C-alpha cells in the first residue's frame, strides 16, 4: 500500500501468486477488522474482548424444525434444560442460541461459554459438538442434522475499529442522539457478553433510535478511506450496539453512497 498526502494512491493485491496493482480513487474498508487502517499504519481503536467474549459456533445442516417462532425455540431450550438437570448435558449448555441461516435446512448453533471459549477452545468446541449430538439424538427435526465442516469455530464479537472524523459514543446511543449528517440509524441495545457467558443489555428509551453520522465512516487520517460495519469509528459501548447485522448492512450501503458522491462531486458529505 502506498500513501501520499493523506491519500491511498496504490494497493497491491495478491491473487494466485500474481500481484495486481490497483490505483483507487477511494477505498471502503468492510473487512471487519480495520485491515486497511492497520496496513496503512494509522491509529486504530484496538479490540477489547473483556466484555465481548467470543462464542463457539457450529453450523448444522439437514434441520427440518422451523425456528421462526419463539415457541419453536423455547421447546428446544426446554429440552436442553431438562437434559442439564438430568446430567445428560454439561452446565453451560443453556447458554445457546439457535439461529436460522441463509441456506434452507441450516441452523447456526452458537454457544456462549465466556472465557472458556478463548482459554480452552478445544474443550469449548467439544462441548458445542456434544450439544449438537444431543439435538440429533433427542429433538424432533434434528434427527438428520450434521455439522457443516470439520469443527466448531470461534466467533469474535470485538474487532479493531477505524479512527474516524467523529467517534460514536455509548452516550450517543443511550441518549438516542440525532445528528444532521445522519447516514444510518441504530436501535439495538448496548449488548455485552461477560466472562461468565451471560448477556448484559442496556436498552435505549422505548421507541427511540440513534443516528450514525457520516463522520463515523470517514477516516480521520486518510482523506480517501471509508469504513463500514463493525469497524466504524465508535467507542466500546457504542460498537456493542452498532456491530449488529442491521447496522452493518446500513453503514455498508451508506459508505457506498458516500463513495458515489465522491465519484460524482468530489465530496464525501452526507446526502
XYZ file of N, CA and C in Angstrom:
813
model
N 0.847 -1.193 0.000
C 0.000 0.000 0.000
C 0.884 1.244 0.000
N 0.566 2.179 -0.850
C 1.305 3.434 -0.921
C 0.394 4.592 -0.512
N 0.926 5.465 0.324
C 0.166 6.608 0.825
C 0.943 7.875 0.528
N 0.240 8.880 0.009
C 0.884 10.151 -0.290
C -0.117 11.267 -0.009
N 0.312 12.263 0.748
C -0.522 13.429 1.028
C -1.904 13.024 1.575
N -1.889 12.152 2.572
C -3.107 11.700 3.261
C -4.065 10.939 2.343
N -3.532 10.330 1.310
C -4.369 9.552 0.404
C -3.724 8.209 0.103
N -4.568 7.183 -0.026
C -4.099 5.881 -0.515
C -4.004 6.002 -2.029
N -2.798 5.887 -2.575
C -2.616 6.078 -4.012
C -2.404 4.766 -4.753
N -2.038 3.695 -4.042
C -1.832 2.405 -4.700
C -2.010 1.283 -3.676
N -2.641 0.195 -4.135
C -2.810 -1.000 -3.306
C -2.403 -2.197 -4.140
N -1.511 -3.032 -3.606
C -1.092 -4.248 -4.281
C -1.911 -5.424 -3.753
N -2.567 -6.139 -4.664
C -3.426 -7.271 -4.304
C -2.819 -8.544 -4.879
N -2.596 -9.533 -4.017
C -2.018 -10.803 -4.440
C -3.130 -11.784 -4.764
N -3.099 -12.335 -5.971
C -4.089 -13.322 -6.407
C -3.390 -14.469 -7.106
N -3.490 -15.647 -6.503
C -2.900 -16.829 -7.132
C -1.430 -16.690 -7.438
N -0.711 -16.023 -6.560
C 0.724 -15.857 -6.760
C 1.091 -14.657 -7.609
N 0.118 -14.007 -8.208
C 0.374 -12.817 -9.007
C -0.087 -11.576 -8.249
N 0.644 -10.495 -8.429
C 0.338 -9.247 -7.738
C -0.247 -8.254 -8.736
N -1.426 -7.747 -8.387
C -2.088 -6.749 -9.227
C -2.106 -5.418 -8.477
N -1.692 -4.363 -9.116
C -1.684 -3.029 -8.509
C -2.972 -2.292 -8.870
N -3.651 -1.777 -7.847
C -4.871 -1.002 -8.025
C -4.583 0.439 -7.616
N -5.062 1.386 -8.415
C -4.893 2.807 -8.119
C -6.264 3.376 -7.752
N -6.636 3.332 -6.474
C -8.009 3.662 -6.093
C -8.258 5.162 -5.992
N -9.483 5.548 -6.345
C -9.907 6.914 -6.036
C -10.352 6.998 -4.587
N -10.988 5.904 -4.113
C -11.462 5.854 -2.737
C -11.517 4.393 -2.310
N -11.248 4.138 -1.051
C -11.246 2.777 -0.507
C -12.307 2.680 0.575
N -13.146 1.636 0.496
C -14.115 1.337 1.544
C -13.673 0.058 2.240
N -13.385 0.156 3.524
C -12.936 -0.993 4.312
C -14.145 -1.641 4.975
N -14.494 -2.840 4.523
C -15.567 -3.633 5.129
C -14.999 -4.940 5.674
N -13.734 -4.917 6.063
C -13.027 -6.141 6.453
C -13.504 -6.714 7.779
N -14.125 -5.901 8.621
C -14.489 -6.357 9.956
C -13.357 -6.283 10.948
N -12.179 -5.867 10.491
C -11.014 -5.812 11.390
C -10.135 -4.586 11.155
N -10.657 -3.575 10.479
C -9.898 -2.356 10.159
C -8.585 -2.696 9.459
N -8.657 -3.612 8.501
C -7.452 -4.097 7.830
C -6.716 -2.991 7.088
N -7.464 -2.085 6.453
C -6.807 -1.035 5.668
C -6.064 -0.069 6.582
N -6.708 0.356 7.664
C -6.030 1.246 8.611
C -4.800 0.590 9.198
N -4.897 -0.705 9.498
C -3.763 -1.428 10.073
C -2.615 -1.498 9.084
N -2.919 -1.837 7.825
C -1.867 -1.912 6.800
C -1.265 -0.540 6.535
N -2.078 0.494 6.653
C -1.587 1.852 6.413
C -0.763 2.386 7.582
N -0.820 1.718 8.711
C -0.042 2.147 9.874
C -0.599 3.363 10.574
N -1.903 3.600 10.417
C -2.520 4.745 11.090
C -3.215 4.263 12.363
N -3.527 5.161 13.296
C -4.129 4.734 14.567
C -5.467 4.014 14.378
N -5.721 3.043 15.239
C -6.996 2.335 15.280
C -7.437 2.213 16.734
N -8.718 1.949 16.939
C -9.194 1.543 18.249
C -8.958 0.038 18.353
N -8.137 -0.372 19.316
C -7.838 -1.795 19.464
C -9.046 -2.543 20.021
N -9.177 -3.806 19.635
C -10.315 -4.587 20.119
C -10.145 -4.901 21.606
N -11.261 -4.973 22.291
C -11.289 -5.278 23.715
C -12.343 -6.355 23.937
N -11.898 -7.558 24.287
C -12.821 -8.675 24.461
C -13.188 -8.905 25.925
N -12.872 -7.938 26.795
C -13.152 -8.131 28.215
C -14.645 -8.256 28.491
N -15.477 -7.529 27.736
C -16.919 -7.679 27.899
C -17.606 -7.976 26.555
N -16.819 -8.525 25.621
C -17.339 -9.010 24.347
C -16.681 -10.359 24.071
N -16.921 -11.296 24.974
C -16.243 -12.587 24.898
C -16.776 -13.375 23.704
N -15.901 -14.024 22.945
C -16.339 -14.757 21.754
C -17.276 -15.920 22.087
N -17.994 -16.370 21.065
C -18.846 -17.547 21.161
C -18.243 -18.666 20.316
N -18.758 -19.876 20.515
C -18.408 -21.021 19.679
C -19.599 -21.302 18.767
N -19.336 -21.463 17.472
C -20.422 -21.639 16.508
C -20.215 -22.923 15.705
N -21.298 -23.717 15.607
C -21.327 -24.893 14.738
C -22.519 -24.754 13.787
N -22.284 -24.689 12.481
C -23.412 -24.718 11.543
C -23.914 -26.158 11.405
N -25.221 -26.347 11.474
C -25.832 -27.665 11.306
C -26.678 -27.672 10.043
N -26.532 -28.711 9.237
C -27.362 -28.870 8.042
C -28.403 -29.959 8.278
N -29.342 -30.079 7.346
C -30.400 -31.097 7.398
C -31.287 -30.952 8.634
N -31.597 -29.721 9.003
C -32.500 -29.465 10.122
C -33.877 -29.132 9.549
N -34.912 -29.857 10.010
C -36.251 -29.659 9.449
C -37.178 -28.885 10.370
N -36.769 -28.642 11.620
C -37.642 -27.906 12.535
C -37.576 -26.416 12.221
N -38.718 -25.726 12.138
C -38.674 -24.274 11.903
C -38.247 -23.553 13.171
N -37.553 -22.439 12.997
C -37.092 -21.664 14.146
C -37.629 -20.239 14.111
N -38.625 -20.003 13.274
C -39.129 -18.645 13.123
C -39.878 -18.151 14.361
N -40.548 -19.055 15.080
C -41.359 -18.617 16.204
C -40.631 -18.801 17.539
N -41.021 -17.973 18.500
C -40.453 -18.088 19.842
C -40.788 -19.438 20.454
N -41.985 -19.954 20.169
C -42.404 -21.239 20.733
C -41.478 -22.367 20.276
N -41.077 -22.357 18.994
C -40.161 -23.382 18.489
C -38.866 -23.386 19.289
N -38.314 -22.202 19.506
C -37.031 -22.100 20.202
C -37.171 -22.487 21.671
N -38.284 -22.071 22.287
C -38.476 -22.385 23.705
C -38.575 -23.886 23.940
N -39.217 -24.603 23.029
C -39.320 -26.052 23.176
C -37.939 -26.707 23.157
N -37.063 -26.212 22.277
C -35.704 -26.765 22.195
C -34.914 -26.420 23.451
N -35.014 -25.149 23.886
C -34.291 -24.736 25.098
C -34.785 -25.480 26.326
N -36.087 -25.794 26.367
C -36.635 -26.563 27.486
C -36.065 -27.975 27.499
N -35.939 -28.590 26.326
C -35.344 -29.933 26.246
C -33.895 -29.902 26.719
N -33.162 -28.851 26.364
C -31.768 -28.718 26.801
C -31.704 -28.551 28.312
N -32.598 -27.746 28.873
C -32.618 -27.538 30.329
C -32.895 -28.851 31.068
N -33.839 -29.636 30.585
C -34.136 -30.929 31.226
C -32.915 -31.852 31.146
N -32.207 -31.821 30.021
C -31.033 -32.671 29.859
C -29.913 -32.263 30.823
N -29.782 -30.953 31.079
C -28.790 -30.488 32.066
C -29.190 -30.971 33.460
N -30.465 -30.824 33.805
C -30.941 -31.259 35.118
C -30.752 -32.758 35.320
N -30.860 -33.534 34.240
C -30.708 -34.984 34.325
C -29.264 -35.443 34.200
N -28.337 -34.496 34.042
C -26.916 -34.839 33.931
C -26.492 -35.341 32.566
N -27.341 -35.170 31.567
C -27.014 -35.620 30.209
C -26.117 -34.611 29.509
N -26.379 -33.334 29.739
C -25.570 -32.263 29.160
C -24.855 -31.490 30.259
N -23.720 -30.916 29.888
C -22.947 -30.112 30.842
C -23.667 -28.801 31.140
N -23.451 -28.304 32.355
C -23.926 -26.973 32.699
C -23.242 -25.977 31.766
N -23.947 -25.002 31.330
C -23.455 -24.048 30.332
C -24.114 -24.262 28.986
N -24.681 -25.463 28.789
C -25.367 -25.738 27.520
C -26.594 -24.872 27.333
N -27.119 -24.331 28.459
C -28.292 -23.463 28.352
C -27.951 -22.112 27.725
N -26.646 -21.797 27.625
C -26.229 -20.513 27.051
C -26.096 -20.622 25.534
N -27.103 -21.192 24.908
C -27.046 -21.459 23.473
C -28.070 -20.586 22.745
N -27.723 -20.222 21.529
C -28.655 -19.558 20.621
C -28.769 -20.405 19.366
N -29.979 -20.569 18.876
C -30.228 -21.299 17.634
C -30.773 -20.311 16.622
N -30.035 -20.120 15.533
C -30.398 -19.078 14.573
C -30.509 -19.662 13.179
N -31.560 -19.330 12.447
C -31.660 -19.775 11.051
C -30.518 -19.187 10.229
N -30.019 -19.958 9.292
C -29.001 -19.482 8.354
C -29.676 -19.170 7.019
N -28.920 -18.606 6.086
C -29.490 -18.265 4.790
C -29.860 -19.506 3.989
N -29.073 -20.578 4.123
C -29.315 -21.790 3.355
C -30.488 -22.562 3.944
N -31.393 -23.080 3.128
C -32.512 -23.881 3.634
C -32.018 -25.096 4.418
N -32.667 -25.374 5.547
C -32.311 -26.539 6.332
C -31.055 -26.397 7.158
N -30.527 -25.184 7.232
C -29.288 -24.978 8.001
C -29.558 -24.078 9.206
N -28.943 -24.416 10.325
C -29.097 -23.681 11.579
C -27.709 -23.415 12.152
N -27.535 -22.236 12.729
C -26.292 -21.914 13.419
C -26.486 -22.150 14.910
N -25.653 -23.026 15.452
C -25.659 -23.332 16.876
C -24.560 -22.502 17.527
N -24.956 -21.473 18.290
C -23.989 -20.561 18.903
C -24.023 -20.752 20.419
N -22.881 -21.115 20.988
C -22.800 -21.390 22.417
C -21.914 -20.349 23.085
N -22.467 -19.686 24.104
C -21.745 -18.630 24.808
C -21.181 -19.189 26.105
N -19.890 -19.508 26.082
C -19.240 -20.140 27.221
C -18.283 -19.207 27.950
N -18.345 -17.920 27.646
C -17.467 -16.980 28.331
C -16.009 -17.211 27.977
N -15.116 -16.998 28.959
C -13.687 -17.089 28.706
C -13.224 -18.495 28.361
N -14.070 -19.481 28.635
C -13.718 -20.851 28.269
C -13.492 -20.973 26.766
N -14.226 -20.174 25.986
C -14.101 -20.220 24.534
C -12.706 -19.819 24.078
N -12.044 -18.930 24.833
C -10.708 -18.485 24.470
C -9.619 -19.271 25.194
N -9.831 -19.547 26.477
C -8.787 -20.191 27.275
C -8.689 -21.690 27.021
N -9.828 -22.313 26.696
C -9.844 -23.746 26.422
C -10.666 -24.017 25.166
N -10.200 -23.537 24.001
C -11.018 -23.644 22.789
C -11.354 -25.080 22.409
N -10.435 -26.012 22.627
C -10.728 -27.396 22.254
C -11.829 -27.975 23.125
N -11.824 -27.631 24.423
C -12.879 -28.093 25.333
C -14.209 -27.451 24.967
N -14.163 -26.166 24.633
C -15.387 -25.460 24.250
C -15.978 -26.036 22.966
N -15.128 -26.356 21.995
C -15.604 -26.962 20.755
C -16.247 -28.316 21.027
N -15.617 -29.108 21.898
C -16.165 -30.414 22.239
C -17.539 -30.267 22.902
N -17.667 -29.280 23.767
C -18.940 -29.002 24.427
C -20.019 -28.701 23.385
N -19.687 -27.866 22.428
C -20.642 -27.473 21.397
C -21.032 -28.677 20.534
N -20.074 -29.510 20.206
C -20.352 -30.677 19.378
C -21.181 -31.709 20.136
N -20.986 -31.818 21.454
C -21.808 -32.708 22.263
C -23.260 -32.219 22.293
N -23.430 -30.914 22.338
C -24.772 -30.343 22.316
C -25.452 -30.632 20.982
N -24.697 -30.514 19.888
C -25.246 -30.839 18.571
C -25.652 -32.308 18.501
N -24.844 -33.195 19.091
C -25.170 -34.618 19.102
C -26.439 -34.889 19.915
N -26.623 -34.152 21.016
C -27.839 -34.308 21.812
C -29.069 -33.909 21.007
N -28.990 -32.790 20.298
C -30.123 -32.348 19.490
C -30.484 -33.400 18.446
N -29.481 -33.984 17.824
C -29.724 -35.014 16.809
C -30.399 -36.235 17.420
N -30.002 -36.548 18.623
C -30.491 -37.765 19.289
C -31.870 -37.583 19.912
N -32.185 -36.353 20.334
C -33.329 -36.188 21.239
C -34.388 -35.180 20.811
N -34.135 -34.364 19.814
C -35.069 -33.295 19.479
C -35.624 -33.496 18.069
N -36.934 -33.515 17.955
C -37.593 -33.703 16.660
C -37.186 -32.601 15.689
N -36.886 -33.013 14.472
C -36.458 -32.080 13.444
C -34.954 -32.020 13.274
N -34.226 -32.573 14.261
C -32.758 -32.590 14.190
C -32.221 -34.001 13.905
N -33.110 -34.974 13.628
C -32.675 -36.374 13.517
C -31.600 -36.584 12.449
N -31.656 -35.821 11.369
C -30.713 -35.995 10.258
C -29.629 -34.913 10.224
N -29.573 -34.106 11.290
C -28.627 -32.976 11.247
C -27.187 -33.454 11.337
N -26.296 -32.654 10.776
C -24.862 -32.942 10.883
C -24.102 -31.629 10.796
N -22.966 -31.554 11.514
C -22.167 -30.326 11.454
C -21.653 -30.068 10.045
N -21.606 -28.802 9.660
C -21.042 -28.400 8.377
C -19.565 -28.098 8.587
N -18.693 -28.792 7.877
C -17.259 -28.599 8.084
C -16.731 -29.538 9.152
N -15.469 -29.352 9.490
C -14.789 -30.292 10.376
C -14.931 -29.971 11.849
N -15.095 -28.702 12.203
C -15.087 -28.362 13.631
C -15.815 -27.060 13.872
N -16.132 -26.849 15.141
C -16.714 -25.576 15.540
C -15.681 -24.469 15.389
N -16.166 -23.241 15.225
C -15.273 -22.099 15.077
C -15.540 -21.072 16.168
N -14.525 -20.274 16.461
C -14.664 -19.191 17.425
C -15.190 -17.955 16.691
N -16.288 -17.402 17.181
C -16.877 -16.202 16.580
C -16.544 -15.004 17.460
N -15.639 -14.167 16.975
C -15.222 -12.982 17.729
C -16.244 -11.861 17.556
N -16.632 -11.247 18.658
C -17.573 -10.132 18.611
C -16.848 -8.787 18.524
N -15.681 -8.695 19.124
C -14.918 -7.445 19.138
C -13.906 -7.431 17.998
N -13.551 -6.251 17.548
C -12.565 -6.129 16.471
C -11.892 -4.768 16.563
N -10.798 -4.607 15.814
C -10.211 -3.279 15.660
C -11.207 -2.393 14.917
N -11.131 -1.081 15.200
C -12.029 -0.142 14.534
C -11.247 1.067 14.034
N -11.723 1.618 12.962
C -11.114 2.806 12.366
C -11.315 4.016 13.283
N -10.332 4.904 13.313
C -10.487 6.189 13.999
C -11.026 7.180 12.972
N -12.249 7.645 13.193
C -12.910 8.499 12.217
C -12.903 9.968 12.588
N -13.463 10.772 11.721
C -13.611 12.200 11.994
C -14.507 12.425 13.212
N -15.459 11.516 13.401
C -16.372 11.547 14.544
C -16.319 10.181 15.213
N -16.400 10.153 16.530
C -16.457 8.890 17.274
C -17.856 8.759 17.874
N -18.602 7.767 17.426
C -19.899 7.466 18.021
C -19.673 6.945 19.439
N -20.420 7.440 20.404
C -20.185 7.064 21.801
C -21.382 6.324 22.386
N -21.118 5.644 23.496
C -22.195 4.979 24.211
C -23.254 5.953 24.675
N -22.843 7.165 25.022
C -23.807 8.189 25.426
C -24.696 8.589 24.260
N -24.121 8.675 23.047
C -24.930 8.954 21.853
C -26.020 7.897 21.694
N -25.648 6.646 21.932
C -26.594 5.540 21.782
C -27.705 5.638 22.822
N -27.339 5.736 24.093
C -28.332 5.683 25.172
C -29.195 6.939 25.243
N -28.659 8.058 24.743
C -29.465 9.281 24.686
C -30.273 9.379 23.387
N -30.143 8.339 22.537
C -30.841 8.340 21.243
C -30.582 9.646 20.502
N -29.300 10.009 20.441
C -28.915 11.311 19.897
C -29.034 11.316 18.372
N -29.515 12.440 17.837
C -29.654 12.612 16.397
C -28.655 13.654 15.912
N -28.101 13.439 14.724
C -27.109 14.362 14.169
C -27.526 14.761 12.758
N -27.127 15.949 12.301
C -27.556 16.412 10.978
C -26.957 15.620 9.819
N -25.736 15.066 9.992
C -25.120 14.338 8.875
C -25.398 12.841 8.988
N -26.621 12.494 9.381
C -27.046 11.105 9.559
C -26.925 10.307 8.264
N -26.345 9.106 8.375
C -26.316 8.187 7.226
C -27.008 6.865 7.544
N -27.269 6.579 8.815
C -27.946 5.342 9.208
C -28.492 5.508 10.616
N -29.413 4.621 10.978
C -29.985 4.620 12.323
C -29.643 3.315 13.032
N -29.648 3.372 14.366
C -29.463 2.176 15.171
C -30.416 2.200 16.351
N -30.871 1.019 16.761
C -31.775 0.958 17.912
C -31.501 -0.242 18.810
N -30.485 -1.030 18.460
C -30.185 -2.215 19.269
C -29.630 -1.786 20.623
N -29.933 -2.534 21.684
C -29.342 -2.204 22.989
C -27.815 -2.308 22.961
N -27.170 -1.712 23.931
C -25.742 -1.977 24.153
C -25.659 -3.389 24.709
N -25.111 -4.282 23.909
C -25.137 -5.722 24.197
C -23.728 -6.205 24.532
N -23.551 -6.655 25.758
C -22.246 -7.147 26.177
C -22.348 -8.620 26.568
N -21.256 -9.333 26.354
C -21.171 -10.746 26.710
C -20.038 -10.912 27.707
N -20.383 -11.331 28.896
C -19.459 -11.323 30.020
C -18.638 -12.604 30.087
N -17.631 -12.605 30.951
C -16.726 -13.752 31.079
C -17.453 -15.006 31.527
N -18.622 -14.845 32.147
C -19.427 -15.986 32.588
C -20.225 -16.604 31.456
N -20.274 -15.922 30.306
C -21.113 -16.359 29.205
C -22.480 -15.708 29.215
N -22.758 -14.896 30.247
C -24.059 -14.252 30.358
C -24.104 -12.974 29.509
N -25.311 -12.637 29.097
C -25.547 -11.451 28.283
C -26.003 -10.302 29.170
N -25.488 -9.102 28.867
C -25.901 -7.896 29.581
C -26.409 -6.894 28.554
N -27.647 -6.421 28.733
C -28.258 -5.492 27.793
C -28.613 -4.193 28.488
N -28.289 -3.063 27.838
C -28.731 -1.748 28.299
C -29.500 -1.135 27.137
N -30.815 -0.969 27.314
C -31.683 -0.570 26.211
C -31.775 0.944 26.057
N -32.092 1.368 24.849
C -32.422 2.764 24.567
C -33.813 3.066 25.119
N -34.172 4.343 25.218
C -35.559 4.679 25.564
C -36.529 4.027 24.579
N -37.668 3.590 25.081
C -38.642 2.868 24.254
C -39.020 3.676 23.015
N -38.960 3.009 21.867
C -39.374 3.642 20.622
C -38.385 4.607 20.020
N -37.189 4.735 20.606
C -36.192 5.698 20.132
C -35.078 4.992 19.359
N -34.393 5.763 18.526
C -33.205 5.263 17.840
C -32.145 6.363 17.855
N -30.911 5.978 17.612
C -29.825 6.948 17.490
C -29.386 7.000 16.038
N -28.684 8.057 15.675
C -28.227 8.187 14.304
C -26.713 8.004 14.236
N -26.277 7.405 13.143
C -24.848 7.202 12.886
C -24.401 8.281 11.910
N -23.430 9.112 12.299
C -23.026 10.229 11.438
C -22.065 9.788 10.337
N -22.075 10.531 9.240
C -21.143 10.249 8.149
C -19.702 10.297 8.638
N -19.417 11.198 9.606
C -18.053 11.316 10.110
C -17.536 10.065 10.775
N -18.443 9.183 11.246
C -18.008 7.923 11.855
C -17.585 6.904 10.807
N -17.872 7.190 9.526
C -17.459 6.310 8.431
C -16.262 6.860 7.667
N -15.868 8.090 7.967
C -14.746 8.722 7.264
C -13.513 8.715 8.149
N -12.407 8.263 7.610
C -11.158 8.214 8.367
C -10.695 9.612 8.760
N -10.181 9.711 9.973
C -9.607 10.985 10.428
C -8.197 11.184 9.893
N -7.611 10.137 9.308
C -6.192 10.190 8.937
C -5.939 10.069 7.434
N -6.893 9.503 6.692
C -6.736 9.359 5.251
C -7.984 9.915 4.565
N -7.783 10.795 3.613
C -8.907 11.511 3.010
C -9.745 10.660 2.068
N -9.218 9.536 1.604
C -9.999 8.694 0.686
C -10.235 7.294 1.262
N -10.412 7.227 2.583
C -10.729 5.954 3.238
C -12.043 6.072 3.991
N -12.954 5.145 3.712
C -14.204 4.996 4.450
C -14.210 3.632 5.128
N -14.902 3.538 6.251
C -15.037 2.265 6.946
C -16.495 1.999 7.252
N -16.920 0.748 7.106
C -18.320 0.396 7.346
C -18.406 -0.880 8.173
N -19.599 -1.105 8.736
C -19.789 -2.293 9.555
C -19.183 -2.112 10.925
N -18.693 -3.195 11.494
C -18.237 -3.126 12.879
C -16.882 -2.450 13.047
N -16.291 -1.953 11.944
C -15.052 -1.178 12.081
C -15.322 0.318 12.074
N -16.598 0.739 12.084
C -16.879 2.171 12.092
C -16.253 2.816 13.324
N -16.092 4.117 13.293
C -15.463 4.852 14.386
C -16.447 4.971 15.551
N -16.209 4.177 16.602
C -17.125 4.129 17.743
C -16.359 3.662 18.967
N -16.802 4.114 20.148
C -16.167 3.618 21.357
C -16.718 2.229 21.682
N -16.180 1.623 22.749
C -16.510 0.230 23.057
C -17.986 0.038 23.367
N -18.616 1.010 24.034
C -20.036 0.891 24.349
C -20.893 1.048 23.098
N -20.575 2.027 22.269
C -21.386 2.270 21.072
C -21.313 1.106 20.101
N -20.123 0.553 19.906
C -19.997 -0.542 18.942
C -20.681 -1.799 19.458
N -20.894 -1.895 20.778
C -21.626 -3.034 21.336
C -23.082 -3.020 20.891
N -23.576 -1.879 20.416
C -24.895 -1.788 19.784
C -24.773 -1.821 18.267
N -23.863 -1.017 17.733
C -23.818 -0.777 16.286
C -23.174 -1.920 15.501
N -22.612 -2.920 16.175
C -21.965 -4.019 15.449
C -22.954 -5.055 14.922
N -24.244 -4.939 15.264
C -25.210 -5.944 14.833
C -25.460 -5.837 13.332
N -26.021 -6.916 12.769
C -26.102 -7.044 11.317
C -26.844 -5.878 10.665
N -27.963 -5.459 11.262
C -28.736 -4.376 10.652
C -27.919 -3.117 10.447
N -27.166 -2.723 11.480
C -26.323 -1.521 11.370
C -25.187 -1.743 10.376
N -24.627 -2.945 10.362
C -23.528 -3.219 9.419
C -24.011 -3.082 7.982
N -25.191 -3.622 7.690
C -25.735 -3.505 6.338
C -26.038 -2.050 5.992
N -26.618 -1.320 6.951
C -26.978 0.081 6.697
C -25.749 0.944 6.477
N -24.699 0.731 7.267
C -23.492 1.546 7.088
C -22.723 1.129 5.845
N -22.846 -0.143 5.448
C -22.239 -0.555 4.175
C -22.872 0.166 3.010
N -24.206 0.242 3.018
C -24.903 0.993 1.973
C -24.535 2.474 2.033
N -24.449 3.011 3.258
C -24.117 4.433 3.407
C -22.718 4.728 2.873
N -21.768 3.839 3.157
C -20.408 4.040 2.647
C -20.400 4.001 1.117
N -21.198 3.103 0.530
C -21.305 3.060 -0.931
C -21.876 4.351 -1.488
N -22.881 4.907 -0.800
C -23.464 6.178 -1.248
C -22.458 7.322 -1.129
N -21.694 7.336 -0.034
C -20.670 8.366 0.121
C -19.604 8.245 -0.965
N -19.235 7.001 -1.299
C -18.254 6.786 -2.366
C -18.801 7.275 -3.706
N -20.095 7.034 -3.956
C -20.710 7.512 -5.198
C -20.715 9.033 -5.252
N -20.945 9.666 -4.083
C -20.898 11.128 -4.031
C -19.515 11.641 -4.412
N -18.492 10.943 -3.942
C -17.124 11.341 -4.284
C -16.911 11.242 -5.790
N -17.383 10.136 -6.381
C -17.208 9.940 -7.819
C -17.926 11.026 -8.622
N -19.075 11.484 -8.112
C -19.874 12.443 -8.864
C -19.499 13.897 -8.601
N -19.177 14.181 -7.318
C -18.976 15.598 -6.927
C -17.612 15.888 -6.345
N -16.876 14.809 -5.993
C -15.584 15.019 -5.345
C -15.694 15.268 -3.847
N -16.934 15.153 -3.304
C -17.144 15.393 -1.874
C -17.836 14.206 -1.249
N -17.358 13.801 -0.048
C -17.942 12.674 0.673
C -18.894 13.133 1.749
N -19.590 14.245 1.536
C -20.545 14.719 2.516
C -21.829 13.906 2.456
N -22.535 13.828 3.590
C -23.780 13.078 3.636
C -24.792 13.703 2.697
N -25.569 12.837 2.036
C -26.569 13.353 1.116
C -27.876 12.612 1.244
